[in-house]
Short mmCIF file of C-alpha atoms and ligand atoms in Angstrom, two decimals:
data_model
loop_
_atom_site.label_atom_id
_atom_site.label_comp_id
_atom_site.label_asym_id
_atom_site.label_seq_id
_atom_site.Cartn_x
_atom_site.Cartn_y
_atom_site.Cartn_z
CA UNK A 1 118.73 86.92 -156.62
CA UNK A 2 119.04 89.43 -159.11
CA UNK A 3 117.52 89.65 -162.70
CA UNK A 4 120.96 89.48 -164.71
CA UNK A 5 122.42 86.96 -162.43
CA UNK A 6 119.08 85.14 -163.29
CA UNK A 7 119.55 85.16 -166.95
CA UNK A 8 122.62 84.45 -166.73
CA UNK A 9 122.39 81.73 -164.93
CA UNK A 10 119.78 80.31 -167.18
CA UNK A 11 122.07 81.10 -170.95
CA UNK A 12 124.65 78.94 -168.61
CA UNK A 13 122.78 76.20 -167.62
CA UNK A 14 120.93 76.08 -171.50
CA UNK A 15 124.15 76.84 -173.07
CA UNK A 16 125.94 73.93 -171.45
CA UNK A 17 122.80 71.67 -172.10
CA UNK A 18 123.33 72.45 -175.69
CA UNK A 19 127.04 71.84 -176.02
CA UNK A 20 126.88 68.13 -174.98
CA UNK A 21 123.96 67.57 -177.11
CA UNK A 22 125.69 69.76 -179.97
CA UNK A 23 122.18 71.90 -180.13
CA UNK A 24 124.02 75.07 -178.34
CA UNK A 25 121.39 77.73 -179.97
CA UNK A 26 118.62 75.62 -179.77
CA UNK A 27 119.00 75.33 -176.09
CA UNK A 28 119.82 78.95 -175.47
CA UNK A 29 116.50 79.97 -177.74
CA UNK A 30 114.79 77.89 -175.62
CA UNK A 31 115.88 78.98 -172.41
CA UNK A 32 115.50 83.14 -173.51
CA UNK A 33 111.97 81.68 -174.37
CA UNK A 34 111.06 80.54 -171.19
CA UNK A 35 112.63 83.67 -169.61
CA UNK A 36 110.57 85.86 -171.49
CA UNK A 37 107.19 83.99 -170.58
CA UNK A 38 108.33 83.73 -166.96
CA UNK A 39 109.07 87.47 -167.06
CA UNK A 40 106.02 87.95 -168.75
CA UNK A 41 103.82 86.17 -166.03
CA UNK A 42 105.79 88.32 -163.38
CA UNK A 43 104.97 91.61 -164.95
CA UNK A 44 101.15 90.26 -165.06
CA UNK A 45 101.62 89.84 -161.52
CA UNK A 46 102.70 93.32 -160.50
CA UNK A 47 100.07 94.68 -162.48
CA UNK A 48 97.81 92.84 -160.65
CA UNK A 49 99.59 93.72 -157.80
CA UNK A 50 99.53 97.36 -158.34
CA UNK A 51 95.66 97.29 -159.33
CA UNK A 52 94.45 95.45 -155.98
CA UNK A 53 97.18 97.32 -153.76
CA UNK A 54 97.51 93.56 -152.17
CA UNK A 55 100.31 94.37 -149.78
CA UNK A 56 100.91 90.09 -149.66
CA UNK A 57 102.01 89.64 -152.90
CA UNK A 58 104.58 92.90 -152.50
CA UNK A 59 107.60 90.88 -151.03
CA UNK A 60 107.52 88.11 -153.93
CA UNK A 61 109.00 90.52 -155.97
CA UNK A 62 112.82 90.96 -156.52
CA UNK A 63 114.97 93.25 -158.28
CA UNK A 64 113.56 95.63 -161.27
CA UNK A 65 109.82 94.41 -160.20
CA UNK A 66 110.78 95.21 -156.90
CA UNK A 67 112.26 99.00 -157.89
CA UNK A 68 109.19 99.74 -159.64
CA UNK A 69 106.45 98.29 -156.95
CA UNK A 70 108.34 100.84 -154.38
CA UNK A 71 108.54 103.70 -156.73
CA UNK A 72 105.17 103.19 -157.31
CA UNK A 73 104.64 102.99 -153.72
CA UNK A 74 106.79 106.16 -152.95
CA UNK A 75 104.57 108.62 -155.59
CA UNK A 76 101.31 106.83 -154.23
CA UNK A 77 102.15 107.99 -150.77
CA UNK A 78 103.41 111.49 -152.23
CA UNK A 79 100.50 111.71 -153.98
CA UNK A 80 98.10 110.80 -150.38
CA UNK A 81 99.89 113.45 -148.45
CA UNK A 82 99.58 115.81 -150.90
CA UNK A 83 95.55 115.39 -151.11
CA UNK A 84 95.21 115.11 -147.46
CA UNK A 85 96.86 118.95 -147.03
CA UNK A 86 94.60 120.04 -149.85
CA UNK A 87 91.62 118.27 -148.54
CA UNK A 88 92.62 120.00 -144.61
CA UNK A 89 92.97 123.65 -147.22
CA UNK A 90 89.41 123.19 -148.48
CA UNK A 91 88.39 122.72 -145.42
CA UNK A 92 89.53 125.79 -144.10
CA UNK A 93 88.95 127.33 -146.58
CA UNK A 94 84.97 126.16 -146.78
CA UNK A 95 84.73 126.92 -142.67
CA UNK A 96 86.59 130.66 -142.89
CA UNK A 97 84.17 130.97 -145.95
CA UNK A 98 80.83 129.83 -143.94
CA UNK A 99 82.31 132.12 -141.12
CA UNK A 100 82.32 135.57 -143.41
CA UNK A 101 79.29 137.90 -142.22
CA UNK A 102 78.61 138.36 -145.93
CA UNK A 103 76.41 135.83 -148.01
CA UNK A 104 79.02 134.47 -150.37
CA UNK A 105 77.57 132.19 -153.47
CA UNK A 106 80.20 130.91 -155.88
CA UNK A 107 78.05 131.14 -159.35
CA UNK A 108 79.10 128.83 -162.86
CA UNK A 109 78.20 128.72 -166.34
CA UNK A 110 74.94 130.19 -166.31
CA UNK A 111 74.43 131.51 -163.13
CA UNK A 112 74.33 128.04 -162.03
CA UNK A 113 75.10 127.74 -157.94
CA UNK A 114 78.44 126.12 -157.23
CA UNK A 115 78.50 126.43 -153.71
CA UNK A 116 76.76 129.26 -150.64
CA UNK A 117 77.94 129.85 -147.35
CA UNK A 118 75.90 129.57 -144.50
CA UNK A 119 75.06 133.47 -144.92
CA UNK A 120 73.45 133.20 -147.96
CA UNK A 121 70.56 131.13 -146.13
CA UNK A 122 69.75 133.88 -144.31
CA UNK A 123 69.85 136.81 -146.31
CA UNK A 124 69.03 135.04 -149.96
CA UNK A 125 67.51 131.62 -148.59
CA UNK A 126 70.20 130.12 -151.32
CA UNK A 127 70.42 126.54 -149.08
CA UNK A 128 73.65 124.91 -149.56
CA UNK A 129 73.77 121.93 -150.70
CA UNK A 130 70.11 121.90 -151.09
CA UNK A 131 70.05 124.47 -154.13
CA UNK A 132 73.44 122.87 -155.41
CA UNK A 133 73.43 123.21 -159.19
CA UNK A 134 69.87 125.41 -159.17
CA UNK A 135 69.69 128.74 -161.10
CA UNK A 136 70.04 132.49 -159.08
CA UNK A 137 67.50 133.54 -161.55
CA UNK A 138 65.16 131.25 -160.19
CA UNK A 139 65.63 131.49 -156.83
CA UNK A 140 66.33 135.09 -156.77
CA UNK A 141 63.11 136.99 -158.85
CA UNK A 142 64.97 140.50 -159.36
CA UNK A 143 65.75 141.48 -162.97
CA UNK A 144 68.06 144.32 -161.68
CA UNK A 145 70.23 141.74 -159.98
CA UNK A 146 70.13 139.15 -162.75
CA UNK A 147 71.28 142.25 -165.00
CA UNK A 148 74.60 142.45 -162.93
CA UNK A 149 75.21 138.92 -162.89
CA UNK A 150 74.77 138.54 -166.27
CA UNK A 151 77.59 141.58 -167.20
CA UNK A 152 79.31 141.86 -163.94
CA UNK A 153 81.56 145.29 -164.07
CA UNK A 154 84.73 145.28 -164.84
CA UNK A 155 87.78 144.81 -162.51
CA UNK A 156 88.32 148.38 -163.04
CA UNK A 157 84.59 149.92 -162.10
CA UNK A 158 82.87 149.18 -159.19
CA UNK A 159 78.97 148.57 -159.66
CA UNK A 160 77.40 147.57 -157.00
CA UNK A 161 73.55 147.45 -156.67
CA UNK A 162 71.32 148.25 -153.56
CA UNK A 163 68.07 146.72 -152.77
CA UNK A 164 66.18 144.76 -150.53
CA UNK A 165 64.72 141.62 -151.85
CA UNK A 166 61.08 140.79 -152.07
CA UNK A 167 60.76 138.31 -149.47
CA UNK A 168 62.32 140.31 -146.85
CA UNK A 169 62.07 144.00 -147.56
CA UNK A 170 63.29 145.33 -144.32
CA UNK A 171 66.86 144.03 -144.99
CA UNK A 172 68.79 146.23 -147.37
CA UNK A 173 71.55 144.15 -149.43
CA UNK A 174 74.17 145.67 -151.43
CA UNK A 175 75.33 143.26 -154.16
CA UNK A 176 78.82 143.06 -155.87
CA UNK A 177 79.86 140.04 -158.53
CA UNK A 178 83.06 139.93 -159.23
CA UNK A 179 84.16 137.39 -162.29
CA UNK A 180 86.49 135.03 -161.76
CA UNK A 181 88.01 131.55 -163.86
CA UNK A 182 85.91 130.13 -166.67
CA UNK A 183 83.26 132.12 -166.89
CA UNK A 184 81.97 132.20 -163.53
CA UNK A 185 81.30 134.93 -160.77
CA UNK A 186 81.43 135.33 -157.11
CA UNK A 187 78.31 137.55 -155.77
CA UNK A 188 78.57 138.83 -152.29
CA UNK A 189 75.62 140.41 -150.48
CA UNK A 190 76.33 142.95 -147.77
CA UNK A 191 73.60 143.69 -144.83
CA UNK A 192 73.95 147.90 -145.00
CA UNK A 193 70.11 148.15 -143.53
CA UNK A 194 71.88 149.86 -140.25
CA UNK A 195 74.05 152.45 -142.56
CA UNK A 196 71.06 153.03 -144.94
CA UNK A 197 68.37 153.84 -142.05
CA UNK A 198 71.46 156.01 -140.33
CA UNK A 199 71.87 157.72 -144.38
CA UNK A 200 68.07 158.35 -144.28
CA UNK A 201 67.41 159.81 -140.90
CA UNK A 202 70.53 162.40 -142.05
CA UNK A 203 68.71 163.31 -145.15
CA UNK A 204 65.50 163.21 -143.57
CA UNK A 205 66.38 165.29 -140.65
CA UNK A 206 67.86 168.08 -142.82
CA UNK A 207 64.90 168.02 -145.42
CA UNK A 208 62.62 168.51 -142.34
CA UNK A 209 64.91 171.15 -140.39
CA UNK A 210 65.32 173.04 -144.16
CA UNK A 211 61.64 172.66 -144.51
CA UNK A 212 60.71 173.89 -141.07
CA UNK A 213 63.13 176.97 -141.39
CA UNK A 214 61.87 177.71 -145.04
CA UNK A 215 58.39 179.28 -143.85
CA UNK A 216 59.98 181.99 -141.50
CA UNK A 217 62.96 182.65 -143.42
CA UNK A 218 60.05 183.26 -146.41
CA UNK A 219 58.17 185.75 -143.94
CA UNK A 220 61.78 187.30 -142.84
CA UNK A 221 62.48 187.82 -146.00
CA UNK A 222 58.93 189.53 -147.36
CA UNK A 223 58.85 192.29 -144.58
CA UNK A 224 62.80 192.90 -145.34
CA UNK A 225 61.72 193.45 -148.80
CA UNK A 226 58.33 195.51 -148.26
CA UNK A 227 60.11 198.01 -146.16
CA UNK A 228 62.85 198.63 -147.90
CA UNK A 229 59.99 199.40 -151.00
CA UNK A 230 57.24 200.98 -149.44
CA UNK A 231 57.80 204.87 -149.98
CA UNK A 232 55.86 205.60 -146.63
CA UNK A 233 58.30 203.22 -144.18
CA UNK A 234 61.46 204.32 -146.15
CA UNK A 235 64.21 203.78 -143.54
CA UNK A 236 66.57 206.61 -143.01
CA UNK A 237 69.76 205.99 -144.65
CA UNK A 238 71.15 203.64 -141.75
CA UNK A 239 68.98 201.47 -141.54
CA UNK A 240 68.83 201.36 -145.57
CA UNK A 241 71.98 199.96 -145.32
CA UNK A 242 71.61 197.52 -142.85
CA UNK A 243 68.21 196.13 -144.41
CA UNK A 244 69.87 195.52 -147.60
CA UNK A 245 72.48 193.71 -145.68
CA UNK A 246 69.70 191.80 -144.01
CA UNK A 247 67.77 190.95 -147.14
CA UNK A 248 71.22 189.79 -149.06
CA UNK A 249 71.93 187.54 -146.04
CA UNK A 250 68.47 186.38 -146.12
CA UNK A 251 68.45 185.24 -149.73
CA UNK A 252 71.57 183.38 -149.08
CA UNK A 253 69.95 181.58 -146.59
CA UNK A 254 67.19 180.76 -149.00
CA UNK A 255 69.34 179.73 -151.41
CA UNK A 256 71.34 177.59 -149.16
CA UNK A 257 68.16 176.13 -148.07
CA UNK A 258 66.57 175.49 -151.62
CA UNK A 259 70.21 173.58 -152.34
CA UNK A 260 70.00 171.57 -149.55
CA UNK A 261 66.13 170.36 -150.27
CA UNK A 262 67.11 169.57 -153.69
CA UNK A 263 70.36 167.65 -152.56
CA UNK A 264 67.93 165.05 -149.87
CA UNK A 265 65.56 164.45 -152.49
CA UNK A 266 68.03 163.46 -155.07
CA UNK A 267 69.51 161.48 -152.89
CA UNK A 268 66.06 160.01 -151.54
CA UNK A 269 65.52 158.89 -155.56
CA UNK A 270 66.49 155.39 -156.73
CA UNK A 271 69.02 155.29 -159.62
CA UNK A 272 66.66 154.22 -162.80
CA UNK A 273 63.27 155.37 -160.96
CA UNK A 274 62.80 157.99 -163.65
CA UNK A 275 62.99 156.86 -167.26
CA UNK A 276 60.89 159.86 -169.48
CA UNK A 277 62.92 160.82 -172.17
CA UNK A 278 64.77 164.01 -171.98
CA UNK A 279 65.61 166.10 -175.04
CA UNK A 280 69.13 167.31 -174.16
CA UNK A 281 69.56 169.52 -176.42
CA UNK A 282 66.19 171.79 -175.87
CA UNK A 283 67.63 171.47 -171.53
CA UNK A 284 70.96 172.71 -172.40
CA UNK A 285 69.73 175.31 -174.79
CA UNK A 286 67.17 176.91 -172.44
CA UNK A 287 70.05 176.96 -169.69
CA UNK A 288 72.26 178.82 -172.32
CA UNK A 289 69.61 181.44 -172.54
CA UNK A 290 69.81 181.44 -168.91
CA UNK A 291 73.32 181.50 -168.62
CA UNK A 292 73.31 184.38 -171.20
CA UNK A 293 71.72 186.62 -168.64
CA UNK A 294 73.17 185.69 -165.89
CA UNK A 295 76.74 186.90 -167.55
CA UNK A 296 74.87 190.16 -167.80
CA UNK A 297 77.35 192.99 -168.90
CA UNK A 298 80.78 190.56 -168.26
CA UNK A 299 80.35 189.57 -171.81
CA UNK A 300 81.23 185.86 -172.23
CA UNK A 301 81.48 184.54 -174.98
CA UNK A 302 79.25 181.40 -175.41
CA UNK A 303 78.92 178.33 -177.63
CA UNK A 304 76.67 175.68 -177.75
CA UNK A 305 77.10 172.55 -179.60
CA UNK A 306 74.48 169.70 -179.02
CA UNK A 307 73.51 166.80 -181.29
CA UNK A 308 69.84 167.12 -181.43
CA UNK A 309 69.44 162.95 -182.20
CA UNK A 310 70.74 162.40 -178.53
CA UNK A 311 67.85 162.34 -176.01
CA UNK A 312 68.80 160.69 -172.65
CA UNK A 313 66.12 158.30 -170.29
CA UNK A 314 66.22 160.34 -167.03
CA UNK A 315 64.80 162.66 -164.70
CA UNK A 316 64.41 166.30 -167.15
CA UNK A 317 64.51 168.15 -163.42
CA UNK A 318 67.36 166.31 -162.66
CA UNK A 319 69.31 166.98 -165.63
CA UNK A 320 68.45 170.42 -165.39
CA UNK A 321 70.01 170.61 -161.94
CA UNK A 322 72.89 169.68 -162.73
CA UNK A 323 74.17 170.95 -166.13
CA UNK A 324 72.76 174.18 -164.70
CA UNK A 325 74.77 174.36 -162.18
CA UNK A 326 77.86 173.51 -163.65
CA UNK A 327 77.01 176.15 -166.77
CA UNK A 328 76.33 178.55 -164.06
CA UNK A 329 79.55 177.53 -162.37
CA UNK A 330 81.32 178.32 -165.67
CA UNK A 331 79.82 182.04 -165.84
CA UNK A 332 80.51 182.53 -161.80
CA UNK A 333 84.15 181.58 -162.42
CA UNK A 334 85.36 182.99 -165.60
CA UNK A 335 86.30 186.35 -166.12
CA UNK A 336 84.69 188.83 -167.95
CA UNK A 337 84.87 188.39 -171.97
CA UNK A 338 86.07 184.70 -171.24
CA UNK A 339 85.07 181.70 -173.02
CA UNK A 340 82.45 179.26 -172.16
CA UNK A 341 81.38 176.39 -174.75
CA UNK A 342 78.40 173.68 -173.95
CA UNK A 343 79.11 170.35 -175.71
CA UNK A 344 76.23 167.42 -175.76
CA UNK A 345 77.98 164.94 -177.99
CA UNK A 346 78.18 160.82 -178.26
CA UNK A 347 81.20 159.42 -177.52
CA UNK A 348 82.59 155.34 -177.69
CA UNK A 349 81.65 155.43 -173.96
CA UNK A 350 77.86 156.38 -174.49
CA UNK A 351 77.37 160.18 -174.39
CA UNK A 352 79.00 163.14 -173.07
CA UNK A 353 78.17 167.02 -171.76
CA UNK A 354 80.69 169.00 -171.18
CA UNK A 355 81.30 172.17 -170.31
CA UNK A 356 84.47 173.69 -171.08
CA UNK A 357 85.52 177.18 -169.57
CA UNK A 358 88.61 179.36 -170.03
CA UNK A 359 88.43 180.31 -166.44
CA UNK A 360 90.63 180.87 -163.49
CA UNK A 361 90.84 177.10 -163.37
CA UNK A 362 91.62 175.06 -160.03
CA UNK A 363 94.36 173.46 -158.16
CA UNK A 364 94.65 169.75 -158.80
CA UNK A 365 94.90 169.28 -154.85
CA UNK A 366 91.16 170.61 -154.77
CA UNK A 367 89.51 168.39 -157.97
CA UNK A 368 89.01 164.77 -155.80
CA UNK A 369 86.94 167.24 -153.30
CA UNK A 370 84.99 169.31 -155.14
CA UNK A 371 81.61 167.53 -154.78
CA UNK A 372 81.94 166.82 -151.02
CA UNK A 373 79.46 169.08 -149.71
CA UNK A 374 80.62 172.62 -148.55
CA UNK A 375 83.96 172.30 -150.54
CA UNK A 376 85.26 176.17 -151.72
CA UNK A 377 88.74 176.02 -153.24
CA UNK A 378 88.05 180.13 -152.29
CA UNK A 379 85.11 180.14 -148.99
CA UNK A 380 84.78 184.26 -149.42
CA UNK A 381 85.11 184.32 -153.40
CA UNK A 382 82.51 181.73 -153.74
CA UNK A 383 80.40 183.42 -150.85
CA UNK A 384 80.64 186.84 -152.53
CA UNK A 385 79.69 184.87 -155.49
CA UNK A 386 76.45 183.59 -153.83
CA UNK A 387 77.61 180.45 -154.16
CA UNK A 388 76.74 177.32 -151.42
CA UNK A 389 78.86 175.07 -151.64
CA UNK A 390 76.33 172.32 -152.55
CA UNK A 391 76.51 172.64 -156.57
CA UNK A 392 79.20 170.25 -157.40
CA UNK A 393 77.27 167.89 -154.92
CA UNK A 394 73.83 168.24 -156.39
CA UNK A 395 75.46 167.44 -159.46
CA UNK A 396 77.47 164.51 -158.38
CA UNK A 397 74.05 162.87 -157.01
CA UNK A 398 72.15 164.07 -159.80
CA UNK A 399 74.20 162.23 -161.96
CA UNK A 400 74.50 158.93 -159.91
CA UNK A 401 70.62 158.50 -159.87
CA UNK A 402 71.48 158.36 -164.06
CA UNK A 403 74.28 155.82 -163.66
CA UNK A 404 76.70 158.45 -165.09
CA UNK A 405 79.99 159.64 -163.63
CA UNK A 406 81.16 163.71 -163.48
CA UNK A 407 84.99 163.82 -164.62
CA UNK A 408 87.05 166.74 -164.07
CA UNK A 409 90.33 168.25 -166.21
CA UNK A 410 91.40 171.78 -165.05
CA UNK A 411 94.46 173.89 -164.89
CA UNK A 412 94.55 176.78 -163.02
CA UNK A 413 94.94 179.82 -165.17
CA UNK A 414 94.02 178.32 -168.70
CA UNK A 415 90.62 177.16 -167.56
CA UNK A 416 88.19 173.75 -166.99
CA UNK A 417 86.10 171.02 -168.35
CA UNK A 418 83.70 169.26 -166.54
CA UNK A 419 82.90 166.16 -168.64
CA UNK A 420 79.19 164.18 -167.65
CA UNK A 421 79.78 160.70 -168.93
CA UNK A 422 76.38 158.87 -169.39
CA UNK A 423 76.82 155.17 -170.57
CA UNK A 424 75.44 153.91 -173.74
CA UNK A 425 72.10 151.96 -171.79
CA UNK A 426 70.99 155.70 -171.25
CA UNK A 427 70.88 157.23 -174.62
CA UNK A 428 67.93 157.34 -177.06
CA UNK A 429 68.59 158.12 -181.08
CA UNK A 430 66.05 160.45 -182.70
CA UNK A 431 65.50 161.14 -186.07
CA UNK A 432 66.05 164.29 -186.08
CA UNK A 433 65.49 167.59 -188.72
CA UNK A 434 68.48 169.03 -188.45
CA UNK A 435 71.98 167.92 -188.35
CA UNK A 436 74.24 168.96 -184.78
CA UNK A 437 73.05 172.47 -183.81
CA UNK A 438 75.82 174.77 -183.03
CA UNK A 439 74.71 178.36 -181.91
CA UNK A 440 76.66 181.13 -180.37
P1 ADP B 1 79.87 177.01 -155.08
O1 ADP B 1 78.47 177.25 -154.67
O2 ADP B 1 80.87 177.52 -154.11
O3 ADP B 1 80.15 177.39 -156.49
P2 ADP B 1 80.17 174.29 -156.03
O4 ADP B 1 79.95 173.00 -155.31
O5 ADP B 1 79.37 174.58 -157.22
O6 ADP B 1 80.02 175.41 -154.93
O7 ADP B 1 81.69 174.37 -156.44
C1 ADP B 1 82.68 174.06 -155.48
C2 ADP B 1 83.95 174.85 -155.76
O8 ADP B 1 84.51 174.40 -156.99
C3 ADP B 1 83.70 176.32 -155.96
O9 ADP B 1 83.70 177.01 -154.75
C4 ADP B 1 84.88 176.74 -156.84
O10 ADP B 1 86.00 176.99 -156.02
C5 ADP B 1 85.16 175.47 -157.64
N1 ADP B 1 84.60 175.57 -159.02
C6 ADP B 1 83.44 175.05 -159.46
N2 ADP B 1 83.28 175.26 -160.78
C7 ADP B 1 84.38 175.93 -161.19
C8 ADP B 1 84.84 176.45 -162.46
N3 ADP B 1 84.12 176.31 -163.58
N4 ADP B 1 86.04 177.07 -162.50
C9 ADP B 1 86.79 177.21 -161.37
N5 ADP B 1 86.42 176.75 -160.15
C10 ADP B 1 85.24 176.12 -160.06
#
């Protein structure tokens, strides 16, 4: 029967009560009293109903009580499918995660460990779910790689760190966290111990072959040189000709040789191994001096502006190698009487040295391949030039092993600037003398 037909059924039957006793409201009070209790006790009962899930008591209800118990019903179901798909998602989620051939550990507040895969066992003995809840930092004893957890890059950079972890230092890792929600980070550690031996036996075998054909090249290039001197085995004019051609090739070869040692062992040294402090300014100025001579009688004009306060943790030979060579650079590819200006300067990004020419400039086609190795935007100019082809790559590497990044702006015909960006973990303030030094 149905609520309303209930009720009214119960005003009729209290109403007509009350008529022939001539108590009509007292009757129908009554009756909307006992209604309400009755109601009441029903209402207790679906509760009760709802709480226990007693599938018994479900068909005693009628009507509104009834509505509501299979509404209830129909959302409780919704809501059981709905878990059971995202229960089946986790899982496939959890077994494509366990199945990656990277270690994979899902960090929280703290470098806390949320969860590992199966991978992280192996390469990071992280145990999941034994280390549930445990800190990286304690597990994992390496301050470099608690440094990158603790300020992972940003979305933008890519920092990633290779090393091989003390208690298995035949595996080579190479770690990248990525942040992610709330304050927590993903860290995935990559086995690159195959692509790192194959890296090293490359540099390796040309150190050795450059090393091996040093010596004779060294002996080729003595005689050349003490014939084409000695007064007593002066060639006759033929031969003068083709011993100087001998001797320039020779010292080409040299060159190319010294490049290519000093391009395997900066790339044999790991970034932050050296940490003297170098005193920019004094490098840059002694490599003006240097670059003053080299311009010999083409008459650049030069400037130098450094900030004497700004010294640099690094590698002095490595610094030297490669703002050298792009100073150098500048004189080999600016015209006579052109403009060449040195700038060592801090910047909101850390520090900066640039070195700004008003030179023939270059393509922008040819700037993203400039410091592959053997990359001429001109093979005969830069040949002439007595150029390699390796500067742009010793200074790309030089600059890696110092965390800092070569940028390059150029437009052929009005010139370049090749920008060294060091970041602000680098630099060391002085008290210096002087205020910024500008010479010219
Ligand atoms: P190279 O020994 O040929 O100079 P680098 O690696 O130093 O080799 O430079 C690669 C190429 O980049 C050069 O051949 C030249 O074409 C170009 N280049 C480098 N510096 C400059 C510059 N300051 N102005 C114009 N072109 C440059």
């Amino acid at each position: 029967m149905s609520d309303l037909w209930r009720l009214l059924l119960l005003l009729l039957a209290t109403a007509t009560i009350g008529l022939l006793t001539g108590h009509t409201l007292a009757f129908v009070s009554i009756g909307l009293l006992i209604y309400i209790f009755w109601l009441r006790k029903r209402i207790e009962e679906l509760r009760d109903c709802l709480r226990d899930r007693n599938p018994a008591n479900e068909d005693a209800f009628t009507g509104v009580l009834y509505d509501i118990l299979a509404e209830f019903d129909r959302v409780r179901r919704h809501h059981h499918d709905r878990d059971k798909k995202l229960l089946a998602q986790l899982k496939r989620f959890q077994i494509a995660a366990m199945a990656i051939p990277d270690a994979v550990v899902l960090l929280g507040k703290h470098g806390s460990i949320d969860w590992a895969n199966h991978r992280a066992g192996e390469y990071l003995g992280i145990q999941w779910p034994r280390d549930d809840g445990q800190r990286i930092s304690n597990l994992l004893r390496a301050p470099e790689l608690s440094r990158l957890i603790q300020n992972p890059p940003s979305a933008q950079s890519d920092d990633r760190l290779e090393m091989a972890l003390s208690h298995n230092r035949d595996r080579y890792l190479e770690f990248r966290v990525v942040p992610y929600g709330n304050d927590q980070r993903l860290l995935v550690a990559r086995d690159v111990t195959e692509i790192r031996q194959t890296s090293n036996m490359r540099r390796d075998f040309i150190a050795n072959a450059s090393h091996e054909l040093r010596t004779p090249l060294t002996v080729i290039a003595g005689y050349l040189e003490s014939i084409e001197n000695d007064e007593d085995t002066t060639p006759v004019s033929a031969w003068k000709q083709i011993i100087g051609k001998m001797r320039t090739h020779t010292l080409r070869m040299q060159r190319l040789i010294d490049d290519l040692l000093k391009l395997s062992s900066l790339e044999s040294v790991r970034s932050g191994e050296h940490r003297e402090e170098v005193a920019v300014s004094e490098l840059l100025s002694s490599i003006f001096n240097e670059a003053k001579v080299l311009s010999g009688d083409e008459e650049h004009i030069f400037y130098l502006e450094t900030d004497t306060r700004l010294w640099l943790k690094g590698d002095q030979q490595g610094l030297y190698s490669a703002f050298s060579n792009l100073v150098f650079n500048a004189v080999q590819y600016t015209p006579a009487r052109g403009v060449i200006r040195i700038r060592w300067h801090e910047n909101d990004r850390g520090a900066c040295m640039e070195v700004i020419d008003s030179g023939e400039g270059i393509a922008t086609e040819h700037i993203p391949r400039l410091t592959e190795r053997f990359y001429r935007v001109d093979k005969g100019r830069s040949r002439d030039q007595g150029g390699t082809g390796l500067g742009l790559a010793i200074v790309k590497h030089a600059l890696a092993n110092h965390g800092a990044t070569l940028e390059i702006d150029s437009q052929p015909g009005k010139g370049s600037r090749f920008s060294c960006q060091f970041t602000k973990a680098r630099l060391v303030r002085k008290q210096a003398p002087d205020e910024a030094s500008i010479s010219a």
